[in-house]
Protein backbone atom coordinates (compact mmCIF):
# COMPACT_ATOMS: atom_id res chain seq x y z
CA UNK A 1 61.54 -10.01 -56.57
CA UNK A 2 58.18 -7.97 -56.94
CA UNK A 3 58.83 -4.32 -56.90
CA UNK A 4 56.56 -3.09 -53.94
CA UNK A 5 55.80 0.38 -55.52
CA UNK A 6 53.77 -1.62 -58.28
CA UNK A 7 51.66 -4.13 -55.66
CA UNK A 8 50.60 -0.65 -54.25
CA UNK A 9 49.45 0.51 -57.22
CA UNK A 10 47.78 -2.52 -58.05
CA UNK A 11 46.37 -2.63 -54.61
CA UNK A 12 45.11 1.12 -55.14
CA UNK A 13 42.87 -0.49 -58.40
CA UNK A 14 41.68 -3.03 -56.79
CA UNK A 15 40.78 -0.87 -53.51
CA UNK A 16 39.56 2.14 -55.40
CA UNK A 17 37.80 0.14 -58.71
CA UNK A 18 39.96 1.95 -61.72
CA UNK A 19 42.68 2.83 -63.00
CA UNK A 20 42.11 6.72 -63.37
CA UNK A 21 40.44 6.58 -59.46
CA UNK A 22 43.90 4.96 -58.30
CA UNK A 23 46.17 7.17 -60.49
CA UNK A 24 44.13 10.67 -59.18
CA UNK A 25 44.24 9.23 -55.49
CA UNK A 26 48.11 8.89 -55.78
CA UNK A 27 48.46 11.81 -58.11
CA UNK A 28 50.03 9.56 -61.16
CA UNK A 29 48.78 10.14 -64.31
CA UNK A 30 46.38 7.45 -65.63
CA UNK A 31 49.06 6.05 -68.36
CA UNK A 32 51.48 5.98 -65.60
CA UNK A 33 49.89 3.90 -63.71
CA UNK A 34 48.78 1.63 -66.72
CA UNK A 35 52.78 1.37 -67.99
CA UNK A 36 53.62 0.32 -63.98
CA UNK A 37 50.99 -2.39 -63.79
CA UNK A 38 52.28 -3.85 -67.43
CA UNK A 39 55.59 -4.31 -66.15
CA UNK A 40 54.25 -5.79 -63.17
CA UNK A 41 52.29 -8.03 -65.59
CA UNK A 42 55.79 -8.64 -67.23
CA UNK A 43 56.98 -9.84 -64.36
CA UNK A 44 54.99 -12.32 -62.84
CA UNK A 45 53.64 -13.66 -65.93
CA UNK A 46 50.12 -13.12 -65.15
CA UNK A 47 47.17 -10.62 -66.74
CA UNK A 48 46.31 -8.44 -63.83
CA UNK A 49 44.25 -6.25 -64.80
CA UNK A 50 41.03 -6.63 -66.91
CA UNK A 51 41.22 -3.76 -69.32
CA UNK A 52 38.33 -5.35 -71.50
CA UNK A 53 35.64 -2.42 -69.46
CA UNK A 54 36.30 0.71 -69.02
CA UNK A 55 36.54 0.69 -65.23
CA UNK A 56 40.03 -1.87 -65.81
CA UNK A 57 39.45 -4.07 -62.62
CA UNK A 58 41.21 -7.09 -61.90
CA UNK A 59 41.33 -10.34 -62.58
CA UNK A 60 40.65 -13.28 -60.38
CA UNK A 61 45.23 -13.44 -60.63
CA UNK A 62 44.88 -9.42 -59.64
CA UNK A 63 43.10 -9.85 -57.06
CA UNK A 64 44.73 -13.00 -55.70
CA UNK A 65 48.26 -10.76 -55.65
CA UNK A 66 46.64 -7.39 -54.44
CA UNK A 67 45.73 -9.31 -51.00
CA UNK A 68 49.43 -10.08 -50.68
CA UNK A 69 50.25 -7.04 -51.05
CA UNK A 70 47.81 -5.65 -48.70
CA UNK A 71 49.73 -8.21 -46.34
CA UNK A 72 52.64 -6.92 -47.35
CA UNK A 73 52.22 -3.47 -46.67
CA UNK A 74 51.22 -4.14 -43.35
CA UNK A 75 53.80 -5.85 -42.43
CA UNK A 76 55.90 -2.88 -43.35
CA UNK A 77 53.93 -0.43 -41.62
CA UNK A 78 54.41 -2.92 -38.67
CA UNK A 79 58.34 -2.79 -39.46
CA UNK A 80 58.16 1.21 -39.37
CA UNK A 81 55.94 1.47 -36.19
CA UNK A 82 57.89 -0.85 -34.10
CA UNK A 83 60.83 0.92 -34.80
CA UNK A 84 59.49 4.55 -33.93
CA UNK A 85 58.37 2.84 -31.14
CA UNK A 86 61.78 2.08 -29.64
CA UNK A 87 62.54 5.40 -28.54
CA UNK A 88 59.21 5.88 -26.74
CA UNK A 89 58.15 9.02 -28.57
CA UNK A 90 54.79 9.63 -29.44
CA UNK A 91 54.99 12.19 -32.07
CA UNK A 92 53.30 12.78 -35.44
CA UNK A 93 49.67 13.28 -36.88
CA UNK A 94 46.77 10.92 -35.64
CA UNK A 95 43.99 11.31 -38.06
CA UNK A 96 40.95 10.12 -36.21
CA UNK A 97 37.16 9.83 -37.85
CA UNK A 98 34.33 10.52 -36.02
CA UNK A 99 30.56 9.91 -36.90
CA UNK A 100 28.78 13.27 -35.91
CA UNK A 101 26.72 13.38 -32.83
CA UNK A 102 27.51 10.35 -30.65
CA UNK A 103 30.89 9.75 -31.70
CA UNK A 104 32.68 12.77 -29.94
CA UNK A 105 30.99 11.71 -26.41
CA UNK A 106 33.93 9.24 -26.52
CA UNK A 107 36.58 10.23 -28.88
CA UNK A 108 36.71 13.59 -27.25
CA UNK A 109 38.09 12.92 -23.86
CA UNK A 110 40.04 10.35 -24.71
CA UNK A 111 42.07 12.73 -27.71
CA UNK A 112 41.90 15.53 -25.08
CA UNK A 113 43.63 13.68 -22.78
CA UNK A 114 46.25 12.25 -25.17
CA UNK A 115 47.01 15.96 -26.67
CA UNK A 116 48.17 16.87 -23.14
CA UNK A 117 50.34 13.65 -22.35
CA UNK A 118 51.98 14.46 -26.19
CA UNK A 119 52.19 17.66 -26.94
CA UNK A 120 54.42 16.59 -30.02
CA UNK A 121 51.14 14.61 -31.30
CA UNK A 122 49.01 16.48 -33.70
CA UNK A 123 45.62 15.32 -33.34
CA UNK A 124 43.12 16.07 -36.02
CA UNK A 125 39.12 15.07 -36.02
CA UNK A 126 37.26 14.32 -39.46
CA UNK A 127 33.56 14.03 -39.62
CA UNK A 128 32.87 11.08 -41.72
CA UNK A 129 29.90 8.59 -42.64
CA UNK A 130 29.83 5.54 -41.32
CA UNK A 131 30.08 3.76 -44.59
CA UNK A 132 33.13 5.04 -45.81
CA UNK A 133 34.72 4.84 -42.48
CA UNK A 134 36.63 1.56 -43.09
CA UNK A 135 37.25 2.23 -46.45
CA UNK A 136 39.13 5.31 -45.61
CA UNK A 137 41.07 3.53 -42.71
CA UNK A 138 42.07 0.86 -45.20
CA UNK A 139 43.38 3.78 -48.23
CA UNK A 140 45.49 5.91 -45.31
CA UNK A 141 43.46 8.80 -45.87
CA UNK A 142 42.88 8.12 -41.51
CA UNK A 143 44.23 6.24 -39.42
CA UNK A 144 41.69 4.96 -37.12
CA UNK A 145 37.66 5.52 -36.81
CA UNK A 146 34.66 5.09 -35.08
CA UNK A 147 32.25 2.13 -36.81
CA UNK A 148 29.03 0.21 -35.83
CA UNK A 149 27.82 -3.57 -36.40
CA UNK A 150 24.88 -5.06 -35.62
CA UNK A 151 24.38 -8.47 -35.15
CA UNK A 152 21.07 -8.91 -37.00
CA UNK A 153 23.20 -7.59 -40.15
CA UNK A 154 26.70 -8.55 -39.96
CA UNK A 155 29.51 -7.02 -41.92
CA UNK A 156 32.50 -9.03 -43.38
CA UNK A 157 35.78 -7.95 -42.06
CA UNK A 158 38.02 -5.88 -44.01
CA UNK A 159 40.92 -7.54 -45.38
CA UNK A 160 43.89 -5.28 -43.87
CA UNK A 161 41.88 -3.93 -41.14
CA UNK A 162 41.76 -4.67 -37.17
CA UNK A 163 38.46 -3.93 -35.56
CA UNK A 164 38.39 -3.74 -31.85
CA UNK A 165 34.72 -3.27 -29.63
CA UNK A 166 34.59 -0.42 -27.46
CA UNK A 167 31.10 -0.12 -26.43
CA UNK A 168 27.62 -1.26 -26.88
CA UNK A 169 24.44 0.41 -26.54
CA UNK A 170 20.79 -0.47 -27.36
CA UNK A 171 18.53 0.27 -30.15
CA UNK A 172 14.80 1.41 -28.98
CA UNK A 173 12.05 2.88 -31.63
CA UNK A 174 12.02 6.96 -31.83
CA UNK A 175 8.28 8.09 -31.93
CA UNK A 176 7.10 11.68 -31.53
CA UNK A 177 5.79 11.98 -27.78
CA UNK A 178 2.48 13.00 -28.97
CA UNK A 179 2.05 9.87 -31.00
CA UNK A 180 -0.93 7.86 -30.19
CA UNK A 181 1.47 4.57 -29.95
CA UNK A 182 3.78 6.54 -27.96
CA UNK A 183 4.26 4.85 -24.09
CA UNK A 184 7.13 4.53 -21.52
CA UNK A 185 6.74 0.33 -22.22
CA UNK A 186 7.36 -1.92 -24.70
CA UNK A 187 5.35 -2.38 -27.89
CA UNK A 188 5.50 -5.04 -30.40
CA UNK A 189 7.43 -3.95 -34.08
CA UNK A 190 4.54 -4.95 -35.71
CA UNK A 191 2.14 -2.63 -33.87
CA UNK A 192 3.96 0.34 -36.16
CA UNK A 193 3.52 -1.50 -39.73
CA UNK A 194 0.88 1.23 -40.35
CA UNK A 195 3.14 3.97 -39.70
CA UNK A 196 5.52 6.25 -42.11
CA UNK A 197 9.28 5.13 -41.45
CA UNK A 198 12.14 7.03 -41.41
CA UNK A 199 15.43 5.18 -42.46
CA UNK A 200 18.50 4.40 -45.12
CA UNK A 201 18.50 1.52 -46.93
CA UNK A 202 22.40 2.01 -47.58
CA UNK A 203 23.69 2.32 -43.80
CA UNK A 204 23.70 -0.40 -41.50
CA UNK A 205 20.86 0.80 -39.42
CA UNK A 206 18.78 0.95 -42.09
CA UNK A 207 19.71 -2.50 -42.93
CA UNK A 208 18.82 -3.62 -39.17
CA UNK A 209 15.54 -1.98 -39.83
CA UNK A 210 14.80 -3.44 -43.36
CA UNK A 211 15.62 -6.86 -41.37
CA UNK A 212 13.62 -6.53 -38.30
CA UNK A 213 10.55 -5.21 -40.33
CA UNK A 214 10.77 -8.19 -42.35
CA UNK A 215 11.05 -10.37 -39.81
CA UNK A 216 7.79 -8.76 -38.44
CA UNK A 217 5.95 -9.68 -41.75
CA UNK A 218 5.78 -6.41 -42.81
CA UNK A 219 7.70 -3.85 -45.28
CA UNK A 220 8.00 -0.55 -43.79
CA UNK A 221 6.26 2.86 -45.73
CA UNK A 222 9.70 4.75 -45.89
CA UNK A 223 8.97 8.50 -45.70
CA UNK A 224 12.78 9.69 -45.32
CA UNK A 225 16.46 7.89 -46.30
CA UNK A 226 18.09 11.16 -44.40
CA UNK A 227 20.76 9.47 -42.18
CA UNK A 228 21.82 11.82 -39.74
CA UNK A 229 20.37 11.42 -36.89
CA UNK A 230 19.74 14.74 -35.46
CA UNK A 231 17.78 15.34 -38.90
CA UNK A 232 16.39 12.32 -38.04
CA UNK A 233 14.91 13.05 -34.27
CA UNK A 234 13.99 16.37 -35.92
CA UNK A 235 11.69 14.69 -38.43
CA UNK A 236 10.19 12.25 -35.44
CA UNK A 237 9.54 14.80 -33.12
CA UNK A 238 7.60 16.76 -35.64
CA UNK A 239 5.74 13.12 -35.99
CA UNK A 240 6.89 12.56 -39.58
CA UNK A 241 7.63 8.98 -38.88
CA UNK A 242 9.33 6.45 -36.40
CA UNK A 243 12.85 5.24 -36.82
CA UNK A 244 15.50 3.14 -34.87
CA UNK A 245 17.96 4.94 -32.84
CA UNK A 246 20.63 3.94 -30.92
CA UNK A 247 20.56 5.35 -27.45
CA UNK A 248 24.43 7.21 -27.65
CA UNK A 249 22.55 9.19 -29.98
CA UNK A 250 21.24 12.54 -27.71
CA UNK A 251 17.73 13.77 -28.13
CA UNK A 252 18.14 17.59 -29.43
CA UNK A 253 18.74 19.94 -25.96
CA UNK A 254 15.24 20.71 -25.19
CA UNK A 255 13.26 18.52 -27.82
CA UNK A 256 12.83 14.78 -26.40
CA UNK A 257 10.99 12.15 -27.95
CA UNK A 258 10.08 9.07 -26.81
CA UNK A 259 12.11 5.62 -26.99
CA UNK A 260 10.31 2.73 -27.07
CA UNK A 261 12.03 -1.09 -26.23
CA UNK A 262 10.38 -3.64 -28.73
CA UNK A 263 9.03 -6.78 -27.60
CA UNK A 264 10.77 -10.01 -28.43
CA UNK A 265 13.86 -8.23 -30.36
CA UNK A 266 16.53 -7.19 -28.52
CA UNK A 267 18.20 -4.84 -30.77
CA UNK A 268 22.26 -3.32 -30.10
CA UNK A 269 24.79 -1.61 -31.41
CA UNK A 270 28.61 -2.26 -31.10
CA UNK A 271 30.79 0.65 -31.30
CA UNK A 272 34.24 -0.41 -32.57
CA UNK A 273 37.75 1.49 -33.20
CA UNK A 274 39.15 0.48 -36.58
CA UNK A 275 42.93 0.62 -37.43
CA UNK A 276 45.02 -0.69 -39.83
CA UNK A 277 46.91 -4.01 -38.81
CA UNK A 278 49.95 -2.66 -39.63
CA UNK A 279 49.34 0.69 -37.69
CA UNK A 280 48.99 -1.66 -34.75
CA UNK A 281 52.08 -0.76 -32.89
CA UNK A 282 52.92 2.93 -34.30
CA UNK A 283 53.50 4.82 -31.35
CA UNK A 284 50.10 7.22 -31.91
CA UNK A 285 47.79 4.31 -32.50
CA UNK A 286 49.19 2.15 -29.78
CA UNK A 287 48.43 5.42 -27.73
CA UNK A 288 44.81 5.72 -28.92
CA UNK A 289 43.62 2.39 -28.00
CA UNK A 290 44.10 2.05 -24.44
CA UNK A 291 43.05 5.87 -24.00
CA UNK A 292 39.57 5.10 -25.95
CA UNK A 293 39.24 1.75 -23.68
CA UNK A 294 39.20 3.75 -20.75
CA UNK A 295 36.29 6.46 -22.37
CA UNK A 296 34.51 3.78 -23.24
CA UNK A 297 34.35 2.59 -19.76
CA UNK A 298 33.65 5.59 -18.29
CA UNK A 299 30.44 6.40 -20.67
CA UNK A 300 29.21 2.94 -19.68
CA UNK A 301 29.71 3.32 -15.88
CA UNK A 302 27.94 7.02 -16.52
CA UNK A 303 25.28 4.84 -18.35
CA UNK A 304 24.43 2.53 -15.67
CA UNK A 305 24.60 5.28 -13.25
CA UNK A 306 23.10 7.99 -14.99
CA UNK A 307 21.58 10.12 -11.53
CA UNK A 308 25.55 9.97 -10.17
């Protein structure tokens, strides 16, 4: 039988991209690590681990067996929730990771709420990007997170990972108010080809951007790859450039901008909570779920009702 301890280290390579990134993640040393994935080589006959480059990733066997074990280890974090979950405690540390700005509009209440019902849960927020979110999830280092897909650019799933929609919101064009192409309609994309462009190429907003801009026959004069969006509105409302924004993202208290709809693409944003599959039923996860279902409800009731 495979000794687990080694398919988690193997995993860890094949997650993390090296040896030495897996061995200082777990806090091994690197020839540690090396010696444990040998005799894991040893024993099922198989070379692993590609130690012809200096980065040691795997092989096409390597990473046939590190998706097992990624199986495998949520199936035993399955084992280990369901069983904490017989006694109907919810106790422990919830790690939760929250994109800055629009993500604590729903996270917030619904943590608030849950610190009250459990006093013995320890709930801790982590600012975090939205493209490492997953990854994080997926390593332990959290245990759930906020994360966005668009349809125009879709993501594959995450082997290990359950993803979950929450909410969805639209995405309009930011434009300084004093902008000559500025107006409380719609516009077509194309009518802004001529105009600086304030995105990043590496998150998945910029990559709806990138997308739509093509599709409008045109390749858009990037000014800015800044990708927080308060930075972001800051730079539009000083008329720096236009940019796609999602409309849970606030305008800055007392500096609004205007939000344009574009003709002929309807743009949107789903909001999802990420978990491990095998976090599915621990007792602060299976908490978290139903209490996020319910903000996310709420902030789309106050969105359709906004003067109530």
């Amino acid at each position: 039988m495979l000794d687990v301890r080694r398919l988690i280290l193997l995993r860890e390579v094949g997650a993390r991209g090296s040896i030495a990134a897996a061995a200082q993640a777990l806090n091994y040393t690197r020839s540690a690590v090396s010696q444990q994935l040998s005799a894991l080589e040893a024993e099922t006959g198989a070379a692993l681990v590609d130690r012809s480059s200096k980065r040691a990733g795997l092989t096409a066997a390597g990473r046939l067996l590190a998706e097992h074990a990624e199986r495998i280890l949520a199936q035993l974090e399955l084992a280990e929730g369901q069983l904490r979950l017989r006694d109907g405690k919810v106790a422990g540390e919830l790690r939760v990771g929250v994109p800055l700005h629009e993500g604590p509009a729903l996270v917030v209440p619904a943590v608030t709420e849950l610190r009250d019902l459990h006093p013995e849960l320890r709930i801790t927020l982590h600012g975090i990007s939205p493209s490492d979110g997953r990854q994080a999830v997926r390593l332990g280092q959290l245990d759930a997170v906020l994360a966005a897909r668009y349809t125009q650019v879709p993501e594959p799933r995450v082997l290990g990972l359950h993803e979950e929609d929450l909410i969805s919101d639209r995405i309009r064009l930011a434009i300084s108010p004093e902008h000559p192409l500025a107006c409380s309609g719609s516009r077509r994309l194309a009518d802004f080809a001529n105009v600086p462009w304030l995105l990043d190429p590496a998150s998945g907003l910029g990559r709806l951007a990138l997308h739509v801009c093509a599709s409008a026959d045109f390749a858009p004069d990037v000014v800015s790859d800044i990708s927080d969006m308060q930075a972001v509105l800051a730079l539009v409302e000083l008329g720096w450039g236009v940019a796609l924004v999602p409309d849970l993202v606030p305008d800055r208290p007392g500096h609004p901008i205007a939000r344009i709809t574009l003709e002929g693409a309807e743009l949107s944003r789903r909001t999802t909570l990420v978990v491990r599959e095998g976090s599915m039923d621990s007792p602060p996860v299976a908490v978290l779920l139903p209490a996020l279902r319910e903000a996310a409800e709420e902030l789309r009731n106050s969105q359709a009702h906004p003067s109530e």
